XYZ file of N, CA, C and O in Angstrom:
736
model
N 0.902 -1.198 -0.041
C -0.011 0.021 0.012
C 0.911 1.305 -0.060
O 1.818 1.289 0.759
N 0.555 2.238 -0.783
C 1.449 3.437 -0.944
C 1.169 4.272 0.333
O 0.140 4.252 0.959
N 2.185 5.163 0.594
C 2.111 6.071 1.767
C 0.894 6.970 1.623
O 0.345 7.376 2.599
N 0.540 7.339 0.343
C -0.561 8.276 0.160
C -1.925 7.723 0.685
O -2.814 8.472 1.024
N -1.998 6.394 0.671
C -3.271 5.823 1.061
C -3.149 4.961 2.326
O -3.925 4.086 2.613
N -2.019 5.151 3.056
C -1.768 4.389 4.234
C -2.728 4.756 5.328
O -2.966 5.948 5.584
N -3.421 3.751 5.918
C -4.353 4.038 6.986
C -3.638 4.651 8.244
O -4.368 5.292 9.021
N -2.377 4.429 8.415
C -1.653 5.062 9.491
C -1.284 6.475 9.168
O -0.405 6.725 8.358
N -2.002 7.417 9.798
C -1.823 8.801 9.425
C -0.469 9.355 9.710
O 0.126 10.097 8.861
N 0.196 8.893 10.779
C 1.509 9.337 11.063
C 2.528 8.900 10.001
O 3.343 9.620 9.616
N 2.398 7.581 9.581
C 3.265 7.090 8.543
C 3.052 7.918 7.273
O 4.080 8.289 6.578
N 1.811 8.106 6.902
C 1.517 8.869 5.624
C 2.084 10.367 5.778
O 2.704 10.861 4.816
N 1.926 10.914 6.884
C 2.379 12.347 7.078
C 3.904 12.402 7.009
O 4.416 13.244 6.248
N 4.649 11.520 7.618
C 6.081 11.603 7.618
C 6.648 10.928 6.283
O 7.871 11.086 6.084
N 5.787 10.399 5.448
C 6.271 9.939 4.175
C 6.156 11.021 3.126
O 6.494 10.843 1.937
N 5.551 12.174 3.494
C 5.265 13.218 2.518
C 6.556 14.125 2.378
O 6.638 15.098 3.123
N 7.391 13.783 1.487
C 8.610 14.556 1.247
C 8.334 15.973 0.701
O 9.097 16.882 0.987
N 7.273 16.032 -0.109
C 6.942 17.331 -0.724
C 6.570 18.374 0.380
O 7.154 19.486 0.374
N 5.786 17.996 1.345
C 5.484 18.853 2.398
C 6.645 19.188 3.233
O 6.921 20.310 3.627
N 7.398 18.117 3.587
C 8.540 18.312 4.505
C 9.594 19.244 3.910
O 10.087 20.148 4.534
N 9.818 19.117 2.559
C 10.880 19.983 1.953
C 10.360 21.371 1.675
O 11.096 22.336 1.630
N 9.016 21.480 1.451
C 8.495 22.796 1.363
C 8.556 23.574 2.608
O 8.967 24.768 2.651
N 8.243 22.926 3.724
C 8.461 23.480 5.072
C 9.837 23.780 5.433
O 10.248 24.790 6.007
N 10.768 22.923 4.981
C 12.250 23.130 5.205
C 12.674 24.355 4.449
O 13.495 25.175 4.961
N 12.178 24.628 3.223
C 12.514 25.764 2.523
C 12.016 27.057 3.194
O 12.729 28.039 3.280
N 10.808 26.952 3.713
C 10.239 28.064 4.530
C 11.091 28.328 5.757
O 11.455 29.447 6.075
N 11.407 27.289 6.492
C 12.242 27.439 7.675
C 13.626 27.946 7.395
O 14.180 28.789 8.143
N 14.220 27.526 6.224
C 15.491 28.038 5.799
C 15.423 29.625 5.527
O 16.314 30.372 5.929
N 14.332 29.986 4.874
C 14.164 31.426 4.657
C 14.048 32.222 5.959
O 14.650 33.223 6.100
N 13.276 31.692 6.915
C 13.166 32.397 8.146
C 14.437 32.364 8.946
O 14.793 33.404 9.527
N 15.268 31.320 8.928
C 16.555 31.322 9.606
C 17.463 32.281 8.955
O 18.291 32.931 9.600
N 17.438 32.410 7.578
C 18.308 33.321 6.935
C 17.990 34.754 7.340
O 18.933 35.625 7.272
N 16.788 35.034 7.752
C 16.431 36.422 8.262
C 17.281 36.734 9.453
O 17.717 37.851 9.670
N 17.413 35.760 10.313
C 18.224 35.974 11.547
C 19.686 36.160 11.229
O 20.337 37.097 11.755
N 20.175 35.448 10.217
C 21.617 35.659 9.811
C 21.732 37.062 9.151
O 22.719 37.736 9.458
N 20.757 37.457 8.361
C 20.880 38.760 7.731
C 20.849 39.891 8.750
O 21.505 40.871 8.689
N 19.988 39.686 9.831
C 19.883 40.593 10.895
C 21.240 40.718 11.601
O 21.593 41.850 11.968
N 21.893 39.688 11.781
C 23.197 39.609 12.496
C 24.277 40.301 11.623
O 25.066 41.150 12.027
N 24.322 39.919 10.349
C 25.381 40.370 9.473
C 25.253 41.806 9.005
O 26.152 42.620 9.126
N 23.975 42.138 8.532
C 23.735 43.486 8.001
C 23.456 44.484 9.039
O 24.074 45.614 9.004
N 22.629 44.183 10.042
C 22.258 45.119 11.035
C 23.045 44.993 12.335
O 22.868 45.791 13.304
N 23.857 43.988 12.448
C 24.757 43.744 13.604
C 23.953 43.743 14.974
O 24.356 44.356 15.923
N 22.839 42.980 14.947
C 22.080 42.902 16.218
C 21.424 41.472 16.277
O 21.122 40.932 15.247
N 21.319 40.995 17.458
C 20.766 39.660 17.697
C 19.290 39.960 17.986
O 18.934 40.545 18.991
N 18.391 39.538 17.079
C 16.960 39.768 17.284
C 16.207 38.536 16.787
O 15.721 38.440 15.685
N 16.095 37.549 17.733
C 15.417 36.274 17.298
C 13.973 36.413 16.961
O 13.370 35.560 16.358
N 13.353 37.521 17.267
C 11.995 37.833 16.878
C 11.767 37.720 15.412
O 10.636 37.488 14.928
N 12.773 37.977 14.603
C 12.616 37.872 13.167
C 12.293 36.507 12.679
O 11.691 36.309 11.621
N 12.455 35.556 13.529
C 12.051 34.097 13.183
C 10.607 33.944 13.105
O 10.183 32.980 12.399
N 9.764 34.772 13.691
C 8.302 34.632 13.648
C 7.626 35.821 13.084
O 6.421 35.875 13.158
N 8.380 36.744 12.526
C 7.814 37.926 11.943
C 7.533 37.731 10.438
O 8.228 36.955 9.792
N 6.524 38.467 9.929
C 6.308 38.495 8.511
C 7.074 39.549 7.914
O 7.613 40.433 8.514
N 7.256 39.497 6.583
C 8.009 40.472 5.869
C 9.562 40.304 5.989
O 9.949 39.368 6.666
N 10.240 41.034 5.230
C 11.741 40.980 5.290
C 12.255 40.075 4.248
O 11.637 39.472 3.428
N 13.662 40.089 4.247
C 14.398 39.310 3.168
C 14.923 38.039 3.725
O 15.475 38.041 4.850
N 14.636 36.933 3.068
C 13.814 36.728 1.892
C 12.394 36.337 2.374
O 12.184 36.071 3.530
N 11.555 36.260 1.367
C 10.142 35.909 1.733
C 9.964 34.410 2.001
O 10.198 33.596 1.151
N 9.651 34.026 3.236
C 9.429 32.651 3.523
C 8.216 32.065 2.906
O 8.142 30.916 2.591
N 7.135 32.924 2.725
C 5.944 32.512 2.009
C 6.290 32.003 0.584
O 5.823 31.052 0.085
N 7.151 32.844 -0.100
C 7.485 32.464 -1.393
C 8.374 31.236 -1.450
O 8.175 30.412 -2.338
N 9.262 31.071 -0.496
C 10.091 29.856 -0.430
C 9.139 28.690 -0.197
O 9.383 27.650 -0.831
N 8.259 28.776 0.664
C 7.342 27.652 0.950
C 6.520 27.290 -0.291
O 6.433 26.031 -0.632
N 5.939 28.309 -0.953
C 5.116 27.962 -2.161
C 5.949 27.469 -3.299
O 5.534 26.533 -3.986
N 7.032 28.166 -3.659
C 7.850 27.615 -4.803
C 8.507 26.387 -4.529
O 8.610 25.510 -5.452
N 8.953 26.146 -3.265
C 9.571 24.884 -2.952
C 8.557 23.689 -3.027
O 8.906 22.636 -3.593
N 7.379 23.949 -2.499
C 6.345 22.857 -2.542
C 5.905 22.669 -3.944
O 5.774 21.460 -4.349
N 5.686 23.709 -4.725
C 5.307 23.562 -6.134
C 6.255 22.860 -6.976
O 5.953 21.945 -7.722
N 7.534 23.222 -6.811
C 8.623 22.543 -7.602
C 8.701 21.045 -7.173
O 8.905 20.200 -8.012
N 8.518 20.714 -5.830
C 8.586 19.372 -5.410
C 7.464 18.550 -5.948
O 7.582 17.362 -6.279
N 6.282 19.130 -5.982
C 5.111 18.456 -6.617
C 5.394 18.106 -8.087
O 5.150 17.051 -8.515
N 5.928 19.094 -8.825
C 6.265 18.910 -10.202
C 7.325 17.814 -10.349
O 7.214 16.945 -11.260
N 8.340 17.837 -9.508
C 9.428 16.828 -9.571
C 8.879 15.428 -9.255
O 9.243 14.511 -9.969
N 8.016 15.353 -8.283
C 7.510 14.021 -7.883
C 6.397 13.460 -8.736
O 6.419 12.245 -9.122
N 5.467 14.321 -9.168
C 4.361 13.891 -9.982
C 4.507 14.096 -11.489
O 3.818 13.458 -12.295
N 5.388 15.008 -11.814
C 5.575 15.342 -13.194
C 5.021 16.818 -13.422
O 4.024 17.160 -12.772
N 5.649 17.560 -14.299
C 5.288 18.948 -14.508
C 4.065 19.098 -15.400
O 3.496 20.138 -15.572
N 3.529 17.951 -15.942
C 2.296 17.957 -16.674
C 1.118 17.561 -15.883
O -0.035 17.628 -16.337
N 1.328 17.201 -14.615
C 0.252 16.828 -13.697
C -0.683 17.970 -13.379
O -0.182 19.054 -13.122
N -1.940 17.752 -13.364
C -2.897 18.843 -12.970
C -2.680 19.399 -11.575
O -2.860 20.552 -11.345
N -2.151 18.588 -10.636
C -1.892 19.068 -9.303
C -0.729 20.029 -9.342
O -0.745 21.061 -8.606
N 0.262 19.830 -10.167
C 1.327 20.888 -10.336
C 0.674 22.181 -10.877
O 1.086 23.243 -10.497
N -0.208 22.061 -11.798
C -0.897 23.282 -12.349
C -1.601 24.081 -11.263
O -1.495 25.270 -11.198
N -2.327 23.281 -10.447
C -3.010 23.947 -9.346
C -2.076 24.613 -8.348
O -2.197 25.754 -7.927
N -1.002 23.854 -7.973
C -0.020 24.394 -7.092
C 0.637 25.624 -7.687
O 0.914 26.600 -6.906
N 0.890 25.556 -8.948
C 1.487 26.798 -9.595
C 0.534 28.029 -9.573
O 1.049 29.120 -9.325
N -0.694 27.789 -9.820
C -1.637 28.922 -9.757
C -1.739 29.491 -8.375
O -1.673 30.680 -8.177
N -1.748 28.694 -7.331
C -1.812 29.130 -5.940
C -0.532 29.830 -5.661
O -0.499 30.859 -4.973
N 0.592 29.285 -6.144
C 1.889 29.888 -5.868
C 1.954 31.338 -6.481
O 2.339 32.335 -5.821
N 1.435 31.586 -7.651
C 1.420 32.880 -8.304
C 0.551 33.845 -7.461
O 0.881 35.037 -7.299
N -0.590 33.376 -6.915
C -1.490 34.215 -6.161
C -0.735 34.631 -4.878
O -0.777 35.832 -4.519
N -0.026 33.734 -4.173
C 0.699 34.087 -2.961
C 1.795 35.009 -3.294
O 2.042 35.997 -2.506
N 2.544 34.856 -4.327
C 3.658 35.708 -4.670
C 3.172 37.130 -5.037
O 3.755 38.116 -4.576
N 2.106 37.175 -5.766
C 1.514 38.491 -6.121
C 0.980 39.183 -4.842
O 1.206 40.414 -4.630
N 0.332 38.413 -3.979
C -0.252 38.958 -2.772
C 0.889 39.476 -1.804
O 0.774 40.555 -1.204
N 1.964 38.740 -1.735
C 3.085 39.135 -0.874
C 3.688 40.540 -1.278
O 4.029 41.354 -0.436
N 3.876 40.659 -2.594
C 4.521 41.879 -3.077
C 3.549 42.968 -3.418
O 3.960 44.082 -3.680
N 2.296 42.679 -3.446
C 1.249 43.635 -3.842
C 0.397 44.029 -2.678
O 0.588 45.079 -2.033
N -0.621 43.238 -2.405
C -1.659 43.560 -1.466
C -1.112 43.701 -0.016
O -1.330 44.662 0.667
N -0.311 42.750 0.427
C 0.216 42.766 1.774
C 1.203 43.897 1.926
O 1.284 44.567 2.958
N 1.997 44.169 0.932
C 2.961 45.342 0.940
C 2.208 46.586 1.016
O 2.594 47.450 1.841
N 1.184 46.819 0.267
C 0.332 47.979 0.298
C -0.267 48.200 1.627
O -0.373 49.239 2.189
N -0.784 47.054 2.297
C -1.410 47.198 3.580
C -0.352 47.652 4.620
O -0.697 48.460 5.513
N 0.885 47.199 4.453
C 1.958 47.648 5.408
C 2.254 49.156 5.165
O 2.496 49.801 6.210
N 2.204 49.574 3.969
C 2.473 51.016 3.673
C 1.363 51.867 4.254
O 1.614 52.978 4.808
N 0.107 51.377 4.199
C -1.028 52.125 4.732
C -0.865 52.127 6.246
O -1.083 53.180 6.863
N -0.519 51.034 6.872
C -0.295 50.951 8.283
C 0.738 51.960 8.729
O 0.622 52.653 9.814
N 1.831 52.118 7.962
C 2.849 53.096 8.284
C 2.328 54.509 8.248
O 2.626 55.310 9.116
N 1.535 54.799 7.317
C 0.927 56.173 7.239
C -0.112 56.367 8.366
O -0.159 57.545 9.002
N -0.863 55.417 8.741
C -1.813 55.551 9.831
C -1.068 55.703 11.136
O -1.402 56.596 11.981
N 0.078 54.943 11.321
C 0.854 55.150 12.543
C 1.460 56.497 12.627
O 1.784 56.952 13.746
N 1.698 57.187 11.543
C 2.257 58.483 11.510
C 1.284 59.605 11.849
O 1.670 60.771 12.064
N 0.023 59.323 11.910
C -0.994 60.320 12.216
C -0.812 60.735 13.701
O -0.357 59.963 14.543
N -1.282 61.923 14.096
C -1.189 62.446 15.471
C -1.999 61.552 16.461
O -2.994 61.035 16.072
N -1.381 61.358 17.661
C -2.001 60.504 18.649
C -3.314 60.944 19.103
O -4.238 60.136 19.414
N -3.597 62.259 19.074
C -4.873 62.839 19.553
C -6.069 62.321 18.675
O -7.209 62.299 19.133
N -5.848 61.813 17.454
C -6.871 61.275 16.681
C -7.428 59.968 17.184
O -8.525 59.601 16.776
N -6.680 59.298 18.019
C -7.024 57.986 18.396
C -7.554 57.939 19.852
O -7.861 56.836 20.398
N -7.829 59.069 20.428
C -8.418 59.131 21.824
C -9.848 58.620 21.709
O -10.607 59.023 20.860
N -10.237 57.718 22.581
C -11.572 57.093 22.587
C -12.509 58.069 23.283
O -12.170 58.644 24.409
N -13.700 58.207 22.734
C -14.669 59.085 23.332
C -15.817 58.253 23.743
O -16.361 57.449 23.017
N -16.219 58.464 24.962
C -17.361 57.643 25.521
C -18.393 58.674 26.032
O -18.212 59.244 27.089
N -19.377 58.968 25.291
C -20.439 59.860 25.611
C -20.003 61.314 25.799
O -20.398 62.082 26.689
N -19.011 61.679 24.982
C -18.504 63.020 24.945
C -17.243 63.257 25.768
O -16.568 64.232 25.621
N -16.981 62.318 26.709
C -15.762 62.512 27.546
C -14.667 61.778 26.783
O -14.801 60.821 26.116
N -13.415 62.320 26.967
C -12.189 61.752 26.376
C -11.437 60.967 27.350
O -11.098 61.532 28.416
N -11.151 59.744 27.100
C -10.286 58.865 28.038
C -8.852 58.974 27.505
O -8.493 58.340 26.474
N -8.098 59.675 28.236
C -6.664 59.898 27.774
C -5.738 58.771 28.226
O -4.580 58.643 27.847
N -6.246 57.848 29.008
C -5.485 56.758 29.483
C -5.432 55.556 28.598
O -4.788 54.562 28.934
N -6.165 55.565 27.566
C -6.227 54.473 26.605
C -5.032 54.512 25.692
O -4.764 55.454 24.963
N -4.212 53.465 25.712
C -2.991 53.379 24.873
C -3.402 52.598 23.610
O -3.907 51.537 23.617
N -3.157 53.224 22.460
C -3.422 52.633 21.195
C -2.084 52.020 20.666
O -1.132 52.725 20.521
N -2.122 50.722 20.381
C -0.904 50.062 19.808
C -0.743 50.484 18.373
O -1.751 50.515 17.610
N 0.478 50.684 17.945
C 0.657 50.951 16.508
C 0.301 49.707 15.676
O 0.524 48.580 16.101
N -0.137 50.002 14.493
C -0.383 48.898 13.509
C 0.993 48.229 13.044
O 1.944 48.977 12.886
N 0.936 46.948 12.716
C 2.139 46.283 12.233
C 2.353 46.788 10.774
O 1.476 46.769 9.988
N 3.623 47.210 10.543
C 3.921 47.791 9.257
C 4.600 46.845 8.295
O 4.502 46.994 7.108
N 5.384 45.907 8.766
C 6.208 45.024 7.935
C 5.289 43.801 7.623
O 5.453 42.729 8.236
N 4.440 43.929 6.624
C 3.521 42.880 6.287
C 3.898 42.213 5.018
O 3.757 40.975 4.933
N 4.303 42.857 4.034
C 4.541 42.296 2.791
C 6.051 42.293 2.393
O 6.925 42.425 3.293
N 6.304 42.191 1.136
C 7.701 42.106 0.613
C 7.928 42.927 -0.521
O 7.037 43.180 -1.347
N 9.128 43.406 -0.770
C 9.528 43.951 -2.044
C 9.671 42.831 -3.131
O 9.711 41.670 -2.728
N 9.729 43.243 -4.322
C 9.840 42.181 -5.368
C 11.101 41.407 -5.207
O 11.192 40.211 -5.503
N 12.224 42.086 -4.759
C 13.496 41.413 -4.595
C 13.398 40.394 -3.500
O 13.952 39.278 -3.624
N 12.671 40.713 -2.410
C 12.453 39.754 -1.302
C 11.665 38.506 -1.783
O 11.980 37.366 -1.395
N 10.661 38.836 -2.574
C 9.835 37.686 -3.170
C 10.734 36.840 -4.130
O 10.573 35.598 -4.019
N 11.432 37.486 -4.901
C 12.354 36.739 -5.839
C 13.349 35.868 -5.098
O 13.577 34.720 -5.447
N 14.007 36.436 -4.049
C 14.925 35.630 -3.245
C 14.313 34.412 -2.639
O 14.840 33.341 -2.654
N 13.079 34.599 -2.127
C 12.392 33.465 -1.471
C 11.978 32.472 -2.582
O 12.007 31.216 -2.353
N 11.596 32.980 -3.753
C 11.175 32.133 -4.834
C 12.252 31.237 -5.333
O 12.101 30.139 -5.885
N 13.539 31.750 -5.274
C 14.676 30.975 -5.740
C 15.113 30.023 -4.623
O 15.520 28.814 -4.884
N 15.013 30.505 -3.410
C 15.402 29.661 -2.263
C 14.507 28.373 -2.117
O 14.946 27.270 -1.756
N 13.247 28.506 -2.406
C 12.345 27.436 -2.239
C 12.718 26.125 -2.966
O 13.000 25.133 -2.416
N 12.844 26.227 -4.316
C 13.285 25.066 -5.088
C 14.718 24.702 -4.862
O 15.102 23.435 -4.870
N 15.599 25.641 -4.454
C 16.982 25.337 -4.148
C 17.123 24.476 -2.976
O 18.067 23.740 -2.829
N 16.221 24.542 -2.023
C 16.174 23.726 -0.788
C 15.373 22.450 -1.051
O 15.800 21.322 -0.709
N 14.182 22.576 -1.622
C 13.307 21.496 -1.758
C 13.670 20.422 -2.751
O 13.545 19.191 -2.454
N 14.148 20.771 -3.864
C 14.509 19.800 -4.896
C 15.663 18.911 -4.547
O 15.533 17.653 -4.659
N 16.775 19.489 -4.129
C 17.834 18.585 -3.671
C 17.451 17.767 -2.434
O 17.781 16.535 -2.430
N 16.712 18.304 -1.559
C 16.207 17.462 -0.416
C 15.416 16.370 -0.759
O 15.566 15.228 -0.303
N 14.458 16.586 -1.676
C 13.469 15.553 -2.039
C 14.232 14.488 -2.879
O 13.958 13.296 -2.696
N 15.107 14.861 -3.745
C 15.742 13.931 -4.663
C 16.866 13.184 -3.942
O 17.130 11.987 -4.225
N 17.567 13.851 -3.022
C 18.729 13.168 -2.371
C 18.384 12.492 -1.066
O 19.016 11.513 -0.705
N 17.466 13.079 -0.339
C 17.102 12.570 1.052
C 15.741 11.872 0.962
O 15.629 10.816 1.611
N 14.803 12.394 0.327
C 13.425 11.819 0.270
C 12.569 12.465 1.388
O 12.686 13.641 1.753
N 11.784 11.650 2.002
C 10.850 12.134 3.004
C 11.531 12.012 4.395
O 12.513 11.329 4.620
N 10.866 12.554 5.474
C 11.400 12.451 6.839
C 11.462 10.918 7.262
O 12.368 10.537 7.946
N 10.550 10.234 6.763
C 10.546 8.705 7.105
C 11.748 8.036 6.453
O 12.389 7.176 7.121
N 12.049 8.390 5.194
C 13.206 7.866 4.501
C 14.487 8.293 5.345
O 15.459 7.459 5.496
N 14.591 9.491 5.747
C 15.712 10.033 6.518
C 15.831 9.286 7.845
O 16.960 8.886 8.229
N 14.783 9.045 8.538
C 14.850 8.293 9.805
C 15.254 6.911 9.619
O 16.089 6.352 10.399
N 14.861 6.241 8.529
C 15.239 4.919 8.243
C 16.767 4.891 7.915
O 17.456 3.952 8.340
N 17.253 5.831 7.201
C 18.646 5.943 6.845
C 19.502 6.124 8.083
O 20.536 5.445 8.277
N 19.026 7.000 9.004
C 19.770 7.227 10.264
C 19.763 5.958 11.166
O 20.803 5.550 11.691
N 18.652 5.295 11.149
C 18.529 4.005 11.939
C 19.480 2.929 11.415
O 20.169 2.273 12.189
N 19.519 2.871 10.081
C 20.451 1.846 9.459
C 21.874 2.248 9.808
O 22.732 1.396 10.075
N 22.247 3.556 9.711
C 23.526 3.965 9.975
C 23.978 3.681 11.398
O 25.088 3.293 11.708
N 23.035 3.991 12.325
C 23.319 3.736 13.784
C 23.475 2.272 14.086
O 24.350 1.868 14.888
N 22.602 1.446 13.437
C 22.754 0.016 13.728
C 24.022 -0.570 13.102
O 24.665 -1.419 13.724
N 24.422 -0.014 12.001
C 25.679 -0.418 11.404
C 26.841 -0.018 12.152
O 27.849 -0.720 12.376
N 26.825 1.201 12.822
C 27.913 1.681 13.609
C 27.935 0.869 14.924
O 29.060 0.611 15.448
N 26.753 0.503 15.427
C 26.715 -0.274 16.715
C 27.310 -1.717 16.446
O 27.971 -2.224 17.275
N 27.060 -2.303 15.269
C 27.635 -3.626 14.970
C 29.168 -3.570 14.753
O 29.788 -4.588 14.990
N 29.684 -2.444 14.327
C 31.114 -2.290 14.178
C 31.833 -2.122 15.537
O 32.961 -2.501 15.706
N 31.161 -1.544 16.505
C 31.754 -1.277 17.792
C 31.664 -2.293 18.775
O 32.262 -2.971 19.373
């Protein structure tokens, strides 16, 4: 029985190399943000690991890595690859268009005078209400999307073709450990 139809959900999940390597591409993009923060800005800020926006786009890496892996595994003429490609284009466009524009609007709203945000309750003004600024780093520049788009397949395709799924990797490690134990 193939892993795709395996009644054991855990086995099927860990046999999914496409998902694993798409997520690995996303994680690699997020980790590279920390490295860029250290090298370029010379500061340790682990918060970048969970923030949106920035160089490179982890959304782009996830989508292009997963899409390329689907094409590699099923064939580039497969309808599922076509669907993944269409969704990929929507995410890439959204990251550099709609989400970026929303971040620019948030930046302008945050620049407005604070007195505009005082809450009024029946005519009285409550000056003790603190208004949090809107998140501004939502989207990506085209260069950030491009970098993530290149990183996705660069991580996913070698991983899928050379390592396989997480279950394949676990089996390889188990074999290596048992072989090392028999030598010692």
